[in-house]
Amino acid sequence: MTLAVCADVGSTYTKAAVVDLAAGVLVGAAAAPTTVGTDVLRGLDAAVAAAAAGLGVRDMPWYVCSSAGGGLRLAVIGYEPLVTAQAGRRVGLSAGAHVVHVAAGRLGAADLAALRGARPDVVLLVGGTDGGDAETITHNATRLARARWRVPVVLAGNGDVRAELTALLESAGVPVTAADNVLPRIGVLAPASARAAIRAVFLRHVIGGKRLSRGSRFARLVRAATPDAVLTGVEVLADTIGGDLAVVDVGGATTDVYSVLTPDERATGPGRAVAGSLWRARTVEGDLGMRWSAPGVVRAAVEERLLAPGERDDLAAAAARRAADPAFLAADDAERAADERIATLAATVALRRHARGAATGERAGRDLRDVRLMVGSGGVLRHAPAETAGRVLAAVLGAHA
């Protein structure tokens, strides 16, 4: 057997799997609480040891991703809100980032204060097509340089001033990584270079900067932010099945949706014509989750008119119990039914929002009618009986149809 360790250091639990690469078979799996309060390596090593117990193999390659410590917090600064700023937001989401701030136009004192207040780990500075407007991105780079900005910056705007602005930021002590323009021309969205740069900055600056581990071993082990790794896996799966694919990941604090669509005549509409289309996309719904964000699920379900008459009060009470105690585990049939209902609603609302395209700035939305495979993820589905997970996904598909 050719074995490898695949591990995800999450905000609550660290999951590890041992995979036979040659056979494509899972040979061991385990989970342990993420030990953010001490050193995340403790939880990681415990999970890997449990997953590999009894296999008699010690020297295996490790492939680790992480969203511990809040994952990757990204701020986007663009030329104007409906084109480059939204293009940057989409690229950030595809890179596995939690986009915590979006600004557009020339930064003023209040804008800079709001940017600082968002506490980003990385700033994605974009603006202007290649050969287009250069004044706004130049102004914003100059503003960051004069402000003695020390948060890493990924510069991915107008290519005509890339070298000049990189030198400007470097001379001011701003950690900067240059990438190709995310919007080289109107209607063309080019995420690959900026996505790679954000990934590199995450590994070089963010993992170590969060002080999740005292030594350098954890930083050497981590290869990607968890959502970035998941989207990459979704892309591989979509290429394998040769058709459109959607994944709904229901977590404790957020519900993430990933989709890979086939570009075709659906690429129409004013939003896509200007800012381009990102056919491999991810959205994050920060108000939808099984524990911390459970009350948000109920509120969103009310807005979407998804609740049955008389259901709201009991479900709101169940959601409040979970938000008050994120470690809550359902111990009886009633609580398990409440978990299933909250999961169904979270996944349904998240998928609807993803399809509408609001979170990615796509005015025409995302057409999911040709999705060949729907994948459900998250602890509530992974640890539930198969029939429960099946009911959740069936209900989500029925609500979206």
mmCIF file of N, CA and C in Angstrom, residues 247-310:
data_model
loop_
_atom_site.group_PDB
_atom_site.id
_atom_site.type_symbol
_atom_site.label_atom_id
_atom_site.label_comp_id
_atom_site.label_asym_id
_atom_site.label_seq_id
_atom_site.Cartn_x
_atom_site.Cartn_y
_atom_site.Cartn_z
ATOM 1 N N VAL A 247 -21.862 21.266 -4.201
ATOM 2 C CA VAL A 247 -21.561 20.729 -2.877
ATOM 3 C C VAL A 247 -22.081 21.711 -1.839
ATOM 4 N N VAL A 248 -22.803 21.199 -0.841
ATOM 5 C CA VAL A 248 -23.288 22.017 0.268
ATOM 6 C C VAL A 248 -22.641 21.500 1.538
ATOM 7 N N ASP A 249 -21.878 22.360 2.214
ATOM 8 C CA ASP A 249 -21.147 21.990 3.428
ATOM 9 C C ASP A 249 -21.752 22.752 4.604
ATOM 10 N N VAL A 250 -22.494 22.039 5.451
ATOM 11 C CA VAL A 250 -23.191 22.654 6.576
ATOM 12 C C VAL A 250 -22.307 22.562 7.816
ATOM 13 N N GLY A 251 -21.795 23.692 8.270
ATOM 14 C CA GLY A 251 -20.924 23.724 9.438
ATOM 15 C C GLY A 251 -21.614 24.309 10.648
ATOM 16 N N GLY A 252 -20.851 24.477 11.713
ATOM 17 C CA GLY A 252 -21.414 25.027 12.936
ATOM 18 C C GLY A 252 -21.669 26.512 12.852
ATOM 19 N N ALA A 253 -20.794 27.240 12.127
ATOM 20 C CA ALA A 253 -20.907 28.690 12.037
ATOM 21 C C ALA A 253 -21.320 29.169 10.661
ATOM 22 N N THR A 254 -20.950 28.443 9.614
ATOM 23 C CA THR A 254 -21.280 28.863 8.246
ATOM 24 C C THR A 254 -21.762 27.669 7.429
ATOM 25 N N THR A 255 -22.443 27.970 6.365
ATOM 26 C CA THR A 255 -22.785 26.956 5.362
ATOM 27 C C THR A 255 -22.178 27.408 4.046
ATOM 28 N N ASP A 256 -21.275 26.590 3.520
ATOM 29 C CA ASP A 256 -20.571 26.916 2.289
ATOM 30 C C ASP A 256 -21.171 26.134 1.126
ATOM 31 N N VAL A 257 -21.248 26.778 -0.023
ATOM 32 C CA VAL A 257 -21.738 26.120 -1.236
ATOM 33 C C VAL A 257 -20.674 26.262 -2.321
ATOM 34 N N TYR A 258 -20.376 25.155 -2.973
ATOM 35 C CA TYR A 258 -19.423 25.122 -4.075
ATOM 36 C C TYR A 258 -20.173 24.631 -5.311
ATOM 37 N N SER A 259 -19.860 25.205 -6.460
ATOM 38 C CA SER A 259 -20.451 24.686 -7.695
ATOM 39 C C SER A 259 -19.473 24.819 -8.843
ATOM 40 N N VAL A 260 -19.523 23.844 -9.719
ATOM 41 C CA VAL A 260 -18.743 23.871 -10.950
ATOM 42 C C VAL A 260 -19.736 23.732 -12.093
ATOM 43 N N LEU A 261 -19.826 24.747 -12.930
ATOM 44 C CA LEU A 261 -20.778 24.763 -14.030
ATOM 45 C C LEU A 261 -20.039 24.755 -15.363
ATOM 46 N N THR A 262 -20.704 24.289 -16.382
ATOM 47 C CA THR A 262 -20.124 24.242 -17.722
ATOM 48 C C THR A 262 -20.442 25.537 -18.456
ATOM 49 N N PRO A 263 -19.430 26.304 -18.860
ATOM 50 C CA PRO A 263 -19.704 27.564 -19.571
ATOM 51 C C PRO A 263 -20.464 27.297 -20.866
ATOM 52 N N ASP A 264 -21.539 28.040 -21.078
ATOM 53 C CA ASP A 264 -22.293 27.910 -22.320
ATOM 54 C C ASP A 264 -23.086 29.191 -22.550
ATOM 55 N N GLU A 265 -24.183 29.066 -23.245
ATOM 56 C CA GLU A 265 -24.958 30.253 -23.584
ATOM 57 C C GLU A 265 -25.588 30.915 -22.374
ATOM 58 N N ARG A 266 -25.484 30.275 -21.188
ATOM 59 C CA ARG A 266 -26.035 30.904 -19.988
ATOM 60 C C ARG A 266 -25.217 32.110 -19.564
ATOM 61 N N ALA A 267 -24.036 32.286 -20.123
ATOM 62 C CA ALA A 267 -23.160 33.396 -19.733
ATOM 63 C C ALA A 267 -23.651 34.700 -20.342
ATOM 64 N N THR A 268 -24.855 35.095 -19.956
ATOM 65 C CA THR A 268 -25.428 36.336 -20.447
ATOM 66 C C THR A 268 -25.905 37.157 -19.272
ATOM 67 N N GLY A 269 -26.284 38.377 -19.524
ATOM 68 C CA GLY A 269 -26.784 39.223 -18.460
ATOM 69 C C GLY A 269 -25.799 40.330 -18.156
ATOM 70 N N PRO A 270 -26.303 41.474 -17.652
ATOM 71 C CA PRO A 270 -25.463 42.648 -17.447
ATOM 72 C C PRO A 270 -24.337 42.426 -16.455
ATOM 73 N N GLY A 271 -24.575 41.665 -15.371
ATOM 74 C CA GLY A 271 -23.516 41.450 -14.382
ATOM 75 C C GLY A 271 -22.365 40.675 -14.971
ATOM 76 N N ARG A 272 -22.667 39.607 -15.700
ATOM 77 C CA ARG A 272 -21.611 38.775 -16.254
ATOM 78 C C ARG A 272 -20.907 39.474 -17.409
ATOM 79 N N ALA A 273 -21.640 40.249 -18.197
ATOM 80 C CA ALA A 273 -21.032 40.879 -19.363
ATOM 81 C C ALA A 273 -19.930 41.838 -18.947
ATOM 82 N N VAL A 274 -20.051 42.464 -17.779
ATOM 83 C CA VAL A 274 -19.073 43.452 -17.338
ATOM 84 C C VAL A 274 -17.982 42.814 -16.490
ATOM 85 N N ALA A 275 -18.363 42.095 -15.429
ATOM 86 C CA ALA A 275 -17.384 41.590 -14.465
ATOM 87 C C ALA A 275 -16.929 40.174 -14.752
ATOM 88 N N GLY A 276 -17.443 39.560 -15.789
ATOM 89 C CA GLY A 276 -17.028 38.205 -16.108
ATOM 90 C C GLY A 276 -17.744 37.177 -15.257
ATOM 91 N N SER A 277 -17.559 35.909 -15.589
ATOM 92 C CA SER A 277 -18.206 34.816 -14.872
ATOM 93 C C SER A 277 -17.158 33.889 -14.279
ATOM 94 N N LEU A 278 -17.416 33.461 -13.066
ATOM 95 C CA LEU A 278 -16.535 32.504 -12.405
ATOM 96 C C LEU A 278 -17.301 31.190 -12.326
ATOM 97 N N TRP A 279 -17.028 30.279 -13.262
ATOM 98 C CA TRP A 279 -17.830 29.067 -13.375
ATOM 99 C C TRP A 279 -17.518 28.056 -12.280
ATOM 100 N N ARG A 280 -16.399 28.247 -11.611
ATOM 101 C CA ARG A 280 -16.050 27.387 -10.482
ATOM 102 C C ARG A 280 -16.033 28.294 -9.269
ATOM 103 N N ALA A 281 -17.077 28.214 -8.455
ATOM 104 C CA ALA A 281 -17.297 29.251 -7.459
ATOM 105 C C ALA A 281 -17.654 28.692 -6.094
ATOM 106 N N ARG A 282 -17.479 29.548 -5.102
ATOM 107 C CA ARG A 282 -17.816 29.214 -3.723
ATOM 108 C C ARG A 282 -18.473 30.423 -3.084
ATOM 109 N N THR A 283 -19.475 30.175 -2.266
ATOM 110 C CA THR A 283 -20.058 31.228 -1.456
ATOM 111 C C THR A 283 -20.079 30.784 -0.006
ATOM 112 N N VAL A 284 -20.030 31.748 0.899
ATOM 113 C CA VAL A 284 -20.032 31.489 2.341
ATOM 114 C C VAL A 284 -21.205 32.233 2.957
ATOM 115 N N GLU A 285 -22.058 31.506 3.642
ATOM 116 C CA GLU A 285 -23.208 32.132 4.314
ATOM 117 C C GLU A 285 -22.920 32.149 5.816
ATOM 118 N N GLY A 286 -22.440 33.299 6.306
ATOM 119 C CA GLY A 286 -22.000 33.398 7.688
ATOM 120 C C GLY A 286 -23.108 33.429 8.716
ATOM 121 N N ASP A 287 -24.363 33.562 8.278
ATOM 122 C CA ASP A 287 -25.476 33.570 9.233
ATOM 123 C C ASP A 287 -26.202 32.230 9.276
ATOM 124 N N LEU A 288 -25.658 31.221 8.590
ATOM 125 C CA LEU A 288 -26.321 29.920 8.517
ATOM 126 C C LEU A 288 -25.392 28.840 9.060
ATOM 127 N N GLY A 289 -25.774 28.217 10.154
ATOM 128 C CA GLY A 289 -24.946 27.160 10.722
ATOM 129 C C GLY A 289 -25.717 26.346 11.733
ATOM 130 N N MET A 290 -25.132 25.239 12.153
ATOM 131 C CA MET A 290 -25.808 24.302 13.042
ATOM 132 C C MET A 290 -25.713 24.684 14.519
ATOM 133 N N ARG A 291 -24.748 25.519 14.893
ATOM 134 C CA ARG A 291 -24.565 25.853 16.304
ATOM 135 C C ARG A 291 -24.478 27.371 16.481
ATOM 136 N N TRP A 292 -23.318 27.958 16.271
ATOM 137 C CA TRP A 292 -23.164 29.395 16.498
ATOM 138 C C TRP A 292 -24.200 30.205 15.725
ATOM 139 N N SER A 293 -24.499 29.805 14.507
ATOM 140 C CA SER A 293 -25.378 30.597 13.637
ATOM 141 C C SER A 293 -26.763 29.989 13.466
ATOM 142 N N ALA A 294 -27.139 29.074 14.342
ATOM 143 C CA ALA A 294 -28.444 28.422 14.209
ATOM 144 C C ALA A 294 -29.619 29.410 14.240
ATOM 145 N N PRO A 295 -29.607 30.441 15.114
ATOM 146 C CA PRO A 295 -30.731 31.397 15.070
ATOM 147 C C PRO A 295 -30.867 32.086 13.722
ATOM 148 N N GLY A 296 -29.735 32.313 13.032
ATOM 149 C CA GLY A 296 -29.795 32.925 11.713
ATOM 150 C C GLY A 296 -30.499 32.049 10.700
ATOM 151 N N VAL A 297 -30.412 30.735 10.887
ATOM 152 C CA VAL A 297 -31.104 29.811 9.986
ATOM 153 C C VAL A 297 -32.610 30.014 10.091
ATOM 154 N N VAL A 298 -33.089 30.142 11.321
ATOM 155 C CA VAL A 298 -34.530 30.326 11.525
ATOM 156 C C VAL A 298 -34.990 31.655 10.926
ATOM 157 N N ARG A 299 -34.217 32.703 11.164
ATOM 158 C CA ARG A 299 -34.591 34.012 10.604
ATOM 159 C C ARG A 299 -34.622 33.962 9.079
ATOM 160 N N ALA A 300 -33.613 33.340 8.484
ATOM 161 C CA ALA A 300 -33.570 33.257 7.025
ATOM 162 C C ALA A 300 -34.707 32.406 6.480
ATOM 163 N N ALA A 301 -35.050 31.317 7.200
ATOM 164 C CA ALA A 301 -36.138 30.455 6.759
ATOM 165 C C ALA A 301 -37.472 31.192 6.787
ATOM 166 N N VAL A 302 -37.641 32.070 7.771
ATOM 167 C CA VAL A 302 -38.857 32.886 7.833
ATOM 168 C C VAL A 302 -38.914 33.809 6.610
ATOM 169 N N GLU A 303 -37.790 34.455 6.311
ATOM 170 C CA GLU A 303 -37.746 35.359 5.163
ATOM 171 C C GLU A 303 -38.017 34.631 3.850
ATOM 172 N N GLU A 304 -37.558 33.371 3.774
ATOM 173 C CA GLU A 304 -37.753 32.585 2.556
ATOM 174 C C GLU A 304 -39.101 31.859 2.532
ATOM 175 N N ARG A 305 -39.876 31.998 3.596
ATOM 176 C CA ARG A 305 -41.188 31.356 3.726
ATOM 177 C C ARG A 305 -41.081 29.833 3.606
ATOM 178 N N LEU A 306 -40.104 29.275 4.339
ATOM 179 C CA LEU A 306 -39.868 27.839 4.300
ATOM 180 C C LEU A 306 -40.458 27.095 5.501
ATOM 181 N N LEU A 307 -40.936 27.822 6.505
ATOM 182 C CA LEU A 307 -41.431 27.171 7.714
ATOM 183 C C LEU A 307 -42.912 26.838 7.618
ATOM 184 N N ALA A 308 -43.259 25.723 8.225
ATOM 185 C CA ALA A 308 -44.663 25.330 8.292
ATOM 186 C C ALA A 308 -45.380 26.163 9.354
ATOM 187 N N PRO A 309 -46.701 26.301 9.266
ATOM 188 C CA PRO A 309 -47.447 27.052 10.274
ATOM 189 C C PRO A 309 -47.203 26.475 11.672
ATOM 190 N N GLY A 310 -46.893 27.343 12.628
ATOM 191 C CA GLY A 310 -46.679 26.915 14.000
ATOM 192 C C GLY A 310 -45.303 26.350 14.288
#
